[in-house]
Coordinates of C-alpha atoms and ligand atoms in Angstrom, one line a residue:
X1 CA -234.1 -31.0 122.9
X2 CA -235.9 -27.7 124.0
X3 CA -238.9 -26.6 121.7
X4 CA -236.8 -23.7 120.9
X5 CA -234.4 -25.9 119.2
X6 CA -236.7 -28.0 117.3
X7 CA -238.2 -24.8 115.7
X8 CA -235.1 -23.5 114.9
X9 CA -234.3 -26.8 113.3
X10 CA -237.2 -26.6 111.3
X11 CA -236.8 -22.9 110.1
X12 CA -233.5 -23.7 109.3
X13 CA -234.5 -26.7 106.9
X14 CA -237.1 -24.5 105.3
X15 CA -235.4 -22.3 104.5
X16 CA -232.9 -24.4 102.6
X17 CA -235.6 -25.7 101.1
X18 CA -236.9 -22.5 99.5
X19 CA -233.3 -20.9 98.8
X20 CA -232.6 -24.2 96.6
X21 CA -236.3 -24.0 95.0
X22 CA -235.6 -20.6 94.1
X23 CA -231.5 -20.8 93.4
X24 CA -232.6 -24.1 90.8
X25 CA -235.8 -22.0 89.4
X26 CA -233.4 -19.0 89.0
X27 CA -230.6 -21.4 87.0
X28 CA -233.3 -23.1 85.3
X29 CA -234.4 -20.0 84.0
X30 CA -237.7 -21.3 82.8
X31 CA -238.7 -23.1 86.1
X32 CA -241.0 -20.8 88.4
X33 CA -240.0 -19.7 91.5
X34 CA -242.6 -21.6 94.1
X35 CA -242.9 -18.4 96.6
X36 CA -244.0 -16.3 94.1
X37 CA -246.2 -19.1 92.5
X38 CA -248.0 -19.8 96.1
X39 CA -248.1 -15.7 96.2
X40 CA -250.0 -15.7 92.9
X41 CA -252.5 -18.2 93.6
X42 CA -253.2 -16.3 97.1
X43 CA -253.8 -13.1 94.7
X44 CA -256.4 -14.9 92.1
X45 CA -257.8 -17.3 95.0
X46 CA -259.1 -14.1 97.4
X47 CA -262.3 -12.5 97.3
X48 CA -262.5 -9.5 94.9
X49 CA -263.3 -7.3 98.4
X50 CA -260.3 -8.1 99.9
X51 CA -258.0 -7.6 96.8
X52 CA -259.9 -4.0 96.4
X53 CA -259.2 -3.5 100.0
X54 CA -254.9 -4.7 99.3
X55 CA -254.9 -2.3 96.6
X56 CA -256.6 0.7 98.7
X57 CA -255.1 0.3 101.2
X58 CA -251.4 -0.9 100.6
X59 CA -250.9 0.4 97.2
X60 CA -248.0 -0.4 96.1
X61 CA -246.9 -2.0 99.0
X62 CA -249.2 -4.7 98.4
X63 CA -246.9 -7.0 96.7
X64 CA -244.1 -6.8 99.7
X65 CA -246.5 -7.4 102.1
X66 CA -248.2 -10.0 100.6
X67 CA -244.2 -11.7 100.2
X68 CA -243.9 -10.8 103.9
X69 CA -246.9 -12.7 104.5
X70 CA -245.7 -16.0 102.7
X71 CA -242.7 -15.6 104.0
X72 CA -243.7 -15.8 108.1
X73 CA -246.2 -18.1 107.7
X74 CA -243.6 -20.1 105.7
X75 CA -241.9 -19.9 109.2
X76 CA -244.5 -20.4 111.9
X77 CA -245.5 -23.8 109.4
X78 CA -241.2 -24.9 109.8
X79 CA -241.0 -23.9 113.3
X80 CA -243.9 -26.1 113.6
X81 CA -242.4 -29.2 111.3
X82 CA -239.5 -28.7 113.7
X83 CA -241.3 -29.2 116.9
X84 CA -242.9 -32.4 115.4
X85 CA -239.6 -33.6 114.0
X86 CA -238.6 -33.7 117.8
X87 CA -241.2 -37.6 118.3
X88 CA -241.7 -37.5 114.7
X89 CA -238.8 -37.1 112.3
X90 CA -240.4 -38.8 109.5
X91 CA -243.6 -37.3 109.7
X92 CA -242.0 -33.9 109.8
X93 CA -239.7 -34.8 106.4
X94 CA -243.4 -35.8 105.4
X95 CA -244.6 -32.0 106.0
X96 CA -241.5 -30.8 103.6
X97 CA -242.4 -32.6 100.7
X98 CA -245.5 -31.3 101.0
X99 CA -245.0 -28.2 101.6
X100 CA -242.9 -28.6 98.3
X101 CA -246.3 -30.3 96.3
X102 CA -248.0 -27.4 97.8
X103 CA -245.5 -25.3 95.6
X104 CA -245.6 -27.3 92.8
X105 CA -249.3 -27.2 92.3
X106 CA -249.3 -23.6 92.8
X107 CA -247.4 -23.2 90.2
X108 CA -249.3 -25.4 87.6
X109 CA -251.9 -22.4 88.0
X110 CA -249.7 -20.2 85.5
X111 CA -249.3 -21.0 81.9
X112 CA -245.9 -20.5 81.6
X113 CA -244.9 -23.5 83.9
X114 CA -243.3 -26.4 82.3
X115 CA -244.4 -29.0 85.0
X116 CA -240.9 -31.0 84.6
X117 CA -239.1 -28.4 85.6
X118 CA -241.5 -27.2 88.8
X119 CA -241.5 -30.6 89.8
X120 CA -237.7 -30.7 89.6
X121 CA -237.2 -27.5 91.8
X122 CA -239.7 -28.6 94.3
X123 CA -237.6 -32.3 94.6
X124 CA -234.6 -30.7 94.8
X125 CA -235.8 -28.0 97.4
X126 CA -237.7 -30.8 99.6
X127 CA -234.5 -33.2 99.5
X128 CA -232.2 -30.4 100.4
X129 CA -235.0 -29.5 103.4
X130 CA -235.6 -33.0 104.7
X131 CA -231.6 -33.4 104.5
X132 CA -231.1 -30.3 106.2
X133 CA -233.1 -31.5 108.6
X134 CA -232.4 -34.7 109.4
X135 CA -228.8 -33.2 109.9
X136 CA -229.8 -30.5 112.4
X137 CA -231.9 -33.2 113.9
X138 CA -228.4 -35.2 114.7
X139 CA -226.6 -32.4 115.8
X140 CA -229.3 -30.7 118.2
X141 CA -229.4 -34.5 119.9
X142 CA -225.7 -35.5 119.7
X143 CA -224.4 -32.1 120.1
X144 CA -221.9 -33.2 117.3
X145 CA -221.4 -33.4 113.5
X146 CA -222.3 -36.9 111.7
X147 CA -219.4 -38.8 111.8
X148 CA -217.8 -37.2 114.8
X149 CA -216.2 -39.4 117.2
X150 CA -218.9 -39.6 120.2
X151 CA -216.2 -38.7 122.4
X152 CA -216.6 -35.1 121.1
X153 CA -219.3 -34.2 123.2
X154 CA -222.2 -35.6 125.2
X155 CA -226.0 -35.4 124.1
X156 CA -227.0 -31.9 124.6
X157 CA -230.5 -33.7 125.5
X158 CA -229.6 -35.8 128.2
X159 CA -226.7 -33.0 129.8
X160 CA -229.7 -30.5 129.8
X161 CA -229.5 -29.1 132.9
X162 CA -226.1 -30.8 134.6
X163 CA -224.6 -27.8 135.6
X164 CA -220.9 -29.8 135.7
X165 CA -221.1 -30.8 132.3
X166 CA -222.5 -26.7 131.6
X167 CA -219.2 -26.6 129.1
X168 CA -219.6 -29.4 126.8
X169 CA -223.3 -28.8 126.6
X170 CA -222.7 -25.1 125.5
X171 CA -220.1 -26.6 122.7
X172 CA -223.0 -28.9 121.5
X173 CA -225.1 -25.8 121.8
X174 CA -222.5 -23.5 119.9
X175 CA -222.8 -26.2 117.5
X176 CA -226.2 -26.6 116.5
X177 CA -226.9 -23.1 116.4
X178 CA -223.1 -22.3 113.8
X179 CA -225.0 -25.1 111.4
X180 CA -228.6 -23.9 111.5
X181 CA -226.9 -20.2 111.2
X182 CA -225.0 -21.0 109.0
X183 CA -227.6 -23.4 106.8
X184 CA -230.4 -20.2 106.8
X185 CA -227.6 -18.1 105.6
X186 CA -226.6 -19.8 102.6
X187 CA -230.3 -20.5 102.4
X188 CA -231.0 -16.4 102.1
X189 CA -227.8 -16.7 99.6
X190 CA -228.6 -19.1 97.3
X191 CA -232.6 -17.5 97.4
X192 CA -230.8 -13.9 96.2
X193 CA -228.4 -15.6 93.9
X194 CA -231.8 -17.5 92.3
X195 CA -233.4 -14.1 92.3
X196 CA -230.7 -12.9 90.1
X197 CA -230.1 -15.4 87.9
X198 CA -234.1 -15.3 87.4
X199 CA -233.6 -13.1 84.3
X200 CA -233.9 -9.5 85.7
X201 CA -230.4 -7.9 84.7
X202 CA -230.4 -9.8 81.2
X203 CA -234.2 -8.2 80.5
X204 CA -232.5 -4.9 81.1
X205 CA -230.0 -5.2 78.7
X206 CA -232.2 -7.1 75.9
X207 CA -234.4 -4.1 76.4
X208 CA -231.7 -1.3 76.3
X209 CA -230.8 -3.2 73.3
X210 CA -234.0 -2.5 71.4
X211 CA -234.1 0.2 68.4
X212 CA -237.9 1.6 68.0
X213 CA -239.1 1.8 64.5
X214 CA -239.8 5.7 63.5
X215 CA -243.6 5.7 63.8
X216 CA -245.6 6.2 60.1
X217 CA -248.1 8.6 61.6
X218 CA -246.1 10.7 64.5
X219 CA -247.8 12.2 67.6
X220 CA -248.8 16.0 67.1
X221 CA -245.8 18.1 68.1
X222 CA -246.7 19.7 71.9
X223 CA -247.7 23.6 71.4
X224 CA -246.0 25.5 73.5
X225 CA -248.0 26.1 76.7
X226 CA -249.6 22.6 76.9
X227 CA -246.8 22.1 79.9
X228 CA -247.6 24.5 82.7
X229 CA -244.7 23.9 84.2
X230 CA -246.1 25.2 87.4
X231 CA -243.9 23.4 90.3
X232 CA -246.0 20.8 92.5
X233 CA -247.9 20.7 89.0
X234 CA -248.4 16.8 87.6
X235 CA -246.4 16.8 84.1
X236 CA -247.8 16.9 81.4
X237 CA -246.2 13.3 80.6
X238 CA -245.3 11.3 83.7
X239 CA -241.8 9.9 82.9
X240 CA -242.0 5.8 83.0
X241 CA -240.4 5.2 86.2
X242 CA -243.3 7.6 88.0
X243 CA -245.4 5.9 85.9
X244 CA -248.3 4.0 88.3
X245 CA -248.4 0.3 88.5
X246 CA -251.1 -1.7 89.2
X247 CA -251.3 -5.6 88.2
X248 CA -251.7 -9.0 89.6
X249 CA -248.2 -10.3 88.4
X250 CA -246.3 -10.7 92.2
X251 CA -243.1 -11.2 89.8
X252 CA -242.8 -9.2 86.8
X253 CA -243.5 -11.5 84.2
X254 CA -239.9 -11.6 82.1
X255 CA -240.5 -12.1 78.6
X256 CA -238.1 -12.9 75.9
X257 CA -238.3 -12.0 72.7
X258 CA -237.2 -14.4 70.6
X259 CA -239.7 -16.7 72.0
X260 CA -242.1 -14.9 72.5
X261 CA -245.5 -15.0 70.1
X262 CA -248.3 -12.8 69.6
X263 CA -251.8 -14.5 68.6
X264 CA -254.5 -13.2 67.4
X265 CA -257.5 -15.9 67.2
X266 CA -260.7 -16.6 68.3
X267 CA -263.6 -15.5 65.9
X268 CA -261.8 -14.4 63.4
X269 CA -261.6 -15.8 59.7
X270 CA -257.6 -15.8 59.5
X271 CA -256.1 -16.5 62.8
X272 CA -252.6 -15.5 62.9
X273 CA -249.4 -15.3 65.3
X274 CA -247.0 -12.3 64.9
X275 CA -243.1 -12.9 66.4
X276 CA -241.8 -9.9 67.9
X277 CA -239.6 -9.1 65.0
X278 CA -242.8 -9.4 62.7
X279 CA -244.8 -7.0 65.0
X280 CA -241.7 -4.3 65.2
X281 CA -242.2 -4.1 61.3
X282 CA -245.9 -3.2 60.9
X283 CA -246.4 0.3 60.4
X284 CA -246.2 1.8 63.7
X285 CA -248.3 4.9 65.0
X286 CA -247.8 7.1 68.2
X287 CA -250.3 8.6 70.4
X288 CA -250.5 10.8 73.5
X289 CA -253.1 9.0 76.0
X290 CA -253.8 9.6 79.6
X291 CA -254.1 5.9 81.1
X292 CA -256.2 5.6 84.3
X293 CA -257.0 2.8 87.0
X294 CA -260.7 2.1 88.0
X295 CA -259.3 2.0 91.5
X296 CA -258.2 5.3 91.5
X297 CA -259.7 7.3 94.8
X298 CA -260.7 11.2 93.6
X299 CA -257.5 13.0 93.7
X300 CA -255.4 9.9 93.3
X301 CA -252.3 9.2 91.7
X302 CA -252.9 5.6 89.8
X303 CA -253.0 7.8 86.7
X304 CA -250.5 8.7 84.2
X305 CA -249.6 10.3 80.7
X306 CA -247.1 8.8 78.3
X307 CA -246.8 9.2 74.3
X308 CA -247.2 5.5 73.2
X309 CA -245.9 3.9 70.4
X310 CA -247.4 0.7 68.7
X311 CA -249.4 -0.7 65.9
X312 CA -252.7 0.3 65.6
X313 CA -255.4 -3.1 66.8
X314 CA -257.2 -2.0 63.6
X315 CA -254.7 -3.6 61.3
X316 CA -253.9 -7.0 63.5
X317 CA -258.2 -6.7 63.3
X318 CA -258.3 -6.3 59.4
X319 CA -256.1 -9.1 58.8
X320 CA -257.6 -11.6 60.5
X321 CA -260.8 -11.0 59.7
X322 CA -263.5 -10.3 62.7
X323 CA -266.6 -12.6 62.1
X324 CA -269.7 -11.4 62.9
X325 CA -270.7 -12.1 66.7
X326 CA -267.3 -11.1 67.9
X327 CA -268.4 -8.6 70.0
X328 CA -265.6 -8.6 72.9
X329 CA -261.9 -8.2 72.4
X330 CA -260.1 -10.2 75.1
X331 CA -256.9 -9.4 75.8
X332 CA -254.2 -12.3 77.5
X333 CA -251.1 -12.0 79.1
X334 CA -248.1 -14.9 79.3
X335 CA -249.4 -14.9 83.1
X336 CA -253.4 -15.9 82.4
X337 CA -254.4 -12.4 82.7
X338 CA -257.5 -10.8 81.0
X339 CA -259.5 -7.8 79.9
X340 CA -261.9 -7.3 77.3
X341 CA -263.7 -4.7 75.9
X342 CA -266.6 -3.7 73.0
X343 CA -264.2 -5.1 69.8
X344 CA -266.5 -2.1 68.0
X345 CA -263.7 0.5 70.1
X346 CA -261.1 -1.5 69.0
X347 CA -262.2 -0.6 65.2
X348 CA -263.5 2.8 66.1
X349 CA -260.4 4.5 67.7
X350 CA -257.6 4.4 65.2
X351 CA -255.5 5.2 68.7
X352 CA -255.9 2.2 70.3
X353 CA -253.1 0.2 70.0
X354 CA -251.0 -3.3 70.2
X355 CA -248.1 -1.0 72.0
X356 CA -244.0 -1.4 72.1
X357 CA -242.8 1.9 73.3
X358 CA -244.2 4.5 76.0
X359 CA -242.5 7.8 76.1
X360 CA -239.8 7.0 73.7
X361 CA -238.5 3.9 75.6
X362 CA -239.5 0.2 74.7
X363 CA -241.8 -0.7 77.0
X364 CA -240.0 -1.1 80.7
X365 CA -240.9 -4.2 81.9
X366 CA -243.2 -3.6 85.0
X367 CA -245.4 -1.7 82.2
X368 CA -245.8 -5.1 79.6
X369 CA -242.5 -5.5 77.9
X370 CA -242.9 -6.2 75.1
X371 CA -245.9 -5.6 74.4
X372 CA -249.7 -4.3 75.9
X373 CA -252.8 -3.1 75.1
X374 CA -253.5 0.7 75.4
X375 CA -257.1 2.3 74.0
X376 CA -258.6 5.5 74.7
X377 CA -261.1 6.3 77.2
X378 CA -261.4 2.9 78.8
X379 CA -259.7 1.7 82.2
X380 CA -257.2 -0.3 82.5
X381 CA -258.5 -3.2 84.2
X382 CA -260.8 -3.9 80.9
X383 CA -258.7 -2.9 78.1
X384 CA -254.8 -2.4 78.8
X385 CA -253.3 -6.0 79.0
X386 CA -249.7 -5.7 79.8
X387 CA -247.4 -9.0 79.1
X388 CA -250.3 -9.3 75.6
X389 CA -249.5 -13.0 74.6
X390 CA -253.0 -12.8 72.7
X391 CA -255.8 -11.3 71.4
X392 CA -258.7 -13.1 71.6
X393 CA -261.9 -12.1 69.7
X394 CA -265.2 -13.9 71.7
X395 CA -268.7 -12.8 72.2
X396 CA -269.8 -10.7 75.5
X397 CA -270.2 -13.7 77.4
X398 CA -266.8 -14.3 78.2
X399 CA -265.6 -12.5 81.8
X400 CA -262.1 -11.0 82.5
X401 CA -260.2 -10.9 85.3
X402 CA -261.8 -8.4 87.2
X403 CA -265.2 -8.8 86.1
X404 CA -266.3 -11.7 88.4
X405 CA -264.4 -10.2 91.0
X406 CA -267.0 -7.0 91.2
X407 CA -265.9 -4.9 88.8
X408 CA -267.9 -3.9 86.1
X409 CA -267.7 -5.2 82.7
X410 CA -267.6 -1.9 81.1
X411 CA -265.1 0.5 82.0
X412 CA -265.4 3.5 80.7
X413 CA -263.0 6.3 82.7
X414 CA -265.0 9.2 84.0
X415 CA -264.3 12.9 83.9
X416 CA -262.3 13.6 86.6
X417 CA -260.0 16.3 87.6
X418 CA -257.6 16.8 90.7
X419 CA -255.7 19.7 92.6
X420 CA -251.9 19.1 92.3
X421 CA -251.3 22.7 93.9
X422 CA -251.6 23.9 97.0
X423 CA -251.0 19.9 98.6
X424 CA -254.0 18.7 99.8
X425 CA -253.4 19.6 104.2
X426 CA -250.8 22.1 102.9
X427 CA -250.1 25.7 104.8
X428 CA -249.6 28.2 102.2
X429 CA -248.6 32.3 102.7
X430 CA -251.5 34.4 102.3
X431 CA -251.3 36.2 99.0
X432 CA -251.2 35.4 95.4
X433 CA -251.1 31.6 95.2
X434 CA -251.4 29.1 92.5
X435 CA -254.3 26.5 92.4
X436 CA -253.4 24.1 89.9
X437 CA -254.4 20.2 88.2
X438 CA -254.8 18.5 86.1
X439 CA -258.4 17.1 84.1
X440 CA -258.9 14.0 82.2
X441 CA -261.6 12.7 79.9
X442 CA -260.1 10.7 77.6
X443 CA -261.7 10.2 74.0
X444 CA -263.8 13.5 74.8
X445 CA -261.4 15.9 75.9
X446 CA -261.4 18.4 78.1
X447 CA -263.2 22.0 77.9
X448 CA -263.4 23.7 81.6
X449 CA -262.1 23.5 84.7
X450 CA -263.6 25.6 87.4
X451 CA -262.3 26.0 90.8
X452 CA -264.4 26.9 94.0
X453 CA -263.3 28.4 97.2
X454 CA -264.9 27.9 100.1
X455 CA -268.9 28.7 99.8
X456 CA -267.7 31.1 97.1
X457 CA -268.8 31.2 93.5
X458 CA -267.2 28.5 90.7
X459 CA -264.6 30.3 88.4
X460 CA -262.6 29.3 85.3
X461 CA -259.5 28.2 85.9
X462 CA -256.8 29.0 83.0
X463 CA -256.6 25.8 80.8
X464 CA -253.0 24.9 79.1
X465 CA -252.8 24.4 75.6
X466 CA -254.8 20.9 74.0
X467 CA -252.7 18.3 73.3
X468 CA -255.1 15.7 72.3
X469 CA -258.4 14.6 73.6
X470 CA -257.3 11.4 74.6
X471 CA -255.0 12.9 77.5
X472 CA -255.0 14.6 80.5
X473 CA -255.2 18.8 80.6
X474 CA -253.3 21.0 82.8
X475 CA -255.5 23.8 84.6
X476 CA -254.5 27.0 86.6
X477 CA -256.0 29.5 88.9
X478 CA -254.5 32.3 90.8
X479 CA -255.8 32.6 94.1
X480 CA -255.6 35.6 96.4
X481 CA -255.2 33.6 99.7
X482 CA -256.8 34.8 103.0
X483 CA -255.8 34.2 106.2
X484 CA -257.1 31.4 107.8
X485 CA -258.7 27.4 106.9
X486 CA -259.8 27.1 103.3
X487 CA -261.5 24.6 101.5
X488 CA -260.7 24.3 97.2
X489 CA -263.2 21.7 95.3
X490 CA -262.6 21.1 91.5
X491 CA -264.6 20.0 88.3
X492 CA -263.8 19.6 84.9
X493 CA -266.2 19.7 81.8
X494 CA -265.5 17.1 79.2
X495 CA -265.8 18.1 75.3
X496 CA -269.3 17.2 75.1
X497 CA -270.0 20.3 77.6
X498 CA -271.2 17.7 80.5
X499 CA -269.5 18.4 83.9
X500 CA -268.3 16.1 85.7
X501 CA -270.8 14.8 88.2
X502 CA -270.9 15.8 91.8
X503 CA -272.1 12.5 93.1
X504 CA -269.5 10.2 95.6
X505 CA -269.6 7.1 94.2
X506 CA -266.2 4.6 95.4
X507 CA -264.1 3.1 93.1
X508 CA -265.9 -0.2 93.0
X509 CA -267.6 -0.7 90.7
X510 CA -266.6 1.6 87.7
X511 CA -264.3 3.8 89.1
X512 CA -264.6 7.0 91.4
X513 CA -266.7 9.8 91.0
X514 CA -267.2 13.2 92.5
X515 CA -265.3 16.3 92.9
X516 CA -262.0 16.7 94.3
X517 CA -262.0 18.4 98.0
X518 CA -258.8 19.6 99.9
X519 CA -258.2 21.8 102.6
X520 CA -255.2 24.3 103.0
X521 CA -254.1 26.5 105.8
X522 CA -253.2 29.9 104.5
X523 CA -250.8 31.8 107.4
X524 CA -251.3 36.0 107.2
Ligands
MTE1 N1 -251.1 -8.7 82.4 C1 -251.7 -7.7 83.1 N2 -252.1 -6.6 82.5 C2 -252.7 -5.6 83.2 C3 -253.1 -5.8 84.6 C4 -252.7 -7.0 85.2 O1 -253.0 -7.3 86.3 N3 -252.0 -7.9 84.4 N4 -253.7 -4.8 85.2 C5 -254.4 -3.8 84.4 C6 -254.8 -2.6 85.2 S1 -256.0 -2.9 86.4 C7 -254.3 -1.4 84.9 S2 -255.0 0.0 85.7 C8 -253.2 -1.2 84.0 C9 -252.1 -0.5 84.6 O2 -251.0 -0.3 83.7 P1 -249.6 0.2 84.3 O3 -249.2 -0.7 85.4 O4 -248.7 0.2 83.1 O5 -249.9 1.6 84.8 O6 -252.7 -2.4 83.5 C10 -253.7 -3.4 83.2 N5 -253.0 -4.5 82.6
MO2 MO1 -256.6 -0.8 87.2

């Protein structure tokens, strides 16, 4: 049997392995699916560096490539079992299983996992493998199916090369490769099918399902002119599917509701756990806040606008009673992930919220269905838990997520402000043209925007109407646009008349800083 077999053999029988791991996880419904729990011990195993660099540098394609990843190595490690399986059958079945425990232990690593149930899909997925591959095994000597008369064909092994016997061979041939074909194909199938039945569609329609509370204290009405309505202009509220998305979840955690629990504990006096259906009737309020990411370059889009809906952290906070020395408010997802901030904002900003609803819509699920964090002014990555399964009042000591991982453990969002219009690189006619933004500063507001072209001097770009301090502000400046190169900066002053500062600083560790450059081509 050539090498070229074997590995085939071996791909082949992982990849039956891994479609049944994922088609039982997907039936199973609350088993985890082992590529995406390897995936998600990859994400929280690497260096903070590296994970910066994923996120910089792929964006959003970081997830897919990371699957990719799995995924090929997956196949270089079967093509290898299936060159070994050649001397070594047994030790080969060996490298399945595991392969398998490999899965299984990933997935102890999230709190969700009943460990019955992992262990079941990895035993079923390695049987189905090492079966799999003990058939191909059969067939790639034999050149015919178990239980074939041996009349049917001659070894493919020992007729290698007889020219005479050329037919025959290619029939043994034909069939090895119709069964490993036809074994990866139902392999892919059954993966998709598990995929599927993993809970997606169902989500969609428990969360179409959902009827929002009217909110006690509404959102102040949008004066007219706080939407620009300039075109290339951000909105003044990014609709949820434009929404950015940045988390560690490779899967979309999918939460039901009727299990799911709320807790709040820690150092409090009266620790207590909310249902969903307790939580959608506390008095709910709404509120208009700009939410940003700490990774966010200048001029970046990992920033958005929404009108959220929730109940306020103060009440959940007054109930249970914060004892003294409970200085950080942790925030935990279903998944194991963290973010805490001063528990003294939590009390301060009667905006920051347990939220169910972002721009009218129950929470979509890539954004924390059902239900996240959201508070004023701080970054996401220390305050905005999406997937909240508690909160957990602690001292300072206690580190989230990112914080080990060289991000610093207060995140307050900076000033910023970027140019939406002209495109940064963008040739524009010379005449009267738009320069348009929009500024953020959440909690402070935004007073100024002043725009500055070339080595000209800083003017004050139009601002739209306020909405609230907490979000983002729309700014406009006509330009009269020479011929020629041009180069447009930016900067905003926040509500406490301090501009935003000039000084570079990258993303790590508390966010980006400096003003936004780009260059335009203006044709006469
Ligand atoms: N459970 C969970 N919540 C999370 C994160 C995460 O990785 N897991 N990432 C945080 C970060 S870094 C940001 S910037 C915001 C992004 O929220 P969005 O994806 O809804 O825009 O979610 C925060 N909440
Ligand atoms: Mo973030």
């Amino acid at each position: 049997m050539s090498r070229g077999t074997a590995a085939l053999a071996g791909i082949a029988s992982v990849a039956a392995a891994l479609g049944v791991a994922e088609l039982v996880a997907g039936v199973l419904q609350r088993a985890p699916s082992l590529i995406i729990a390897v995936g998600d011990v990859v994400i929280d195993s690497v260096p903070g560096w590296l994970e910066r660099w994923a996120i910089a540098t792929l964006g959003r394609a970081d997830k897919p490539v990371l699957l990719a990843g799995i995924l090929v190595v997956s196949t270089l490690i079967a093509a290898g079992l299936g060159i070994l399986a050649r001397r070594r059958q047994v030790l080969a079945a060996a490298g399945i299983a595991l392969f398998a425990g490999l899965g299984i232990a990933a997935a102890q690593a999230d709190p969700r996992g009943a460990v019955l149930l992992t262990v079941l899909v990895g035993v079923l997925g390695a049987a189905t493998g090492i079966g799999v591959l003990f058939l191909l095994m059969g067939v790639a000597r034999t050149g015919r199916l178990p239980g074939r008369a041996a009349s049917e064909a001659i070894p493919v092994a020992r007729a290698e090369g007889v020219a005479e016997r050329a037919g025959t061979v290619d029939a043994g041939r034909r069939r090895f490769l119709t069964v490993a074909g036809g074994t990866t194909a139902l392999a892919v199938l059954a993966g998709v099918g598990g995929f599927l039945l993993s809970g997606r569609e169902r989500l969609g329609e428990l969360i179409a399902s959902i009827r929002l509370p009217v909110p006690v204290r509404r959102a102040e009405p949008v004066p007219p002119g706080a939407d620009l309505e300039i075109p290339g202009l951000t909105p003044l509220f990014t609709p949820n599917e434009d929404f950015y998305r940045i988390d560690t979840a490779l899967r979309v955690p999918i939460v039901d509701t009727e299990s799911w629990q709320l807790q709040v504990r820690g150092m409090v006096d009266e620790p207590f756990t909310l249902t969903y259906a307790e939580l959608m009737e506390l008095p709910q309020i709404e509120a208009d806040i700009t939410l940003a990411c700490v990774s966010n370059e200048v001029g970046g889009d990992l920033v958005g606008n929404a009108r959220w809906q929730g109940v306020p952290l103060r009440a959940l906070l007054d109930r249970a009673g914060v004892q003294e020395g409970a200085t950080q408010l942790l925030g935990r997802s279903v998944d194991g992930f963290t973010a805490g901030f001063p528990t003294i904002t939590a009390l301060d900003l009667e905006e920051a919220m347990v939220a169910v609803a972002m721009n009218g819509e129950p929470l979509p699920a890539e954004h924390g269905f059902p239900a996240r964090l959201v508070v004023p002014g701080l970054y996401g990555y220390v305050s905005a838990t999406k997937w909240l399964a508690a909160i957990e009042l602690t001292d300072w000591d206690v580190d989230g997520y990112w914080i080990p991982r060289g991000w610093a453990k207060e995140g307050p969002i900076k000033t910023q402000s970027r140019i939406d219009v002209p495109r940064p690189g963008a040739t524009v006619a010379a005449g009267r043209q738009p320069i348009a933004g929009v500024a953020w500063a959440p909690t402070r507001g935004i007073e100024g925007v002043e725009v500055r072209v070339d080595d000209g001097p800083w003017r004050a770009a139009e601002l739209a109407e306020r909405l609230d301090v907490d979000c983002w502000r729309q700014w406009y400046l006509p330009w009269d646009a020479t011929a020629g190169r041009h180069v447009i900066r930016a900067r905003a002053t926040d509500g406490r008349g301090e501009v935003q500062t000039d000084e570079r600083t990258p993303v790590a560790p508390d966010g980006a800083s400096g003003y936004p450059i780009i260059e335009v081509e203006v044709q006469a």
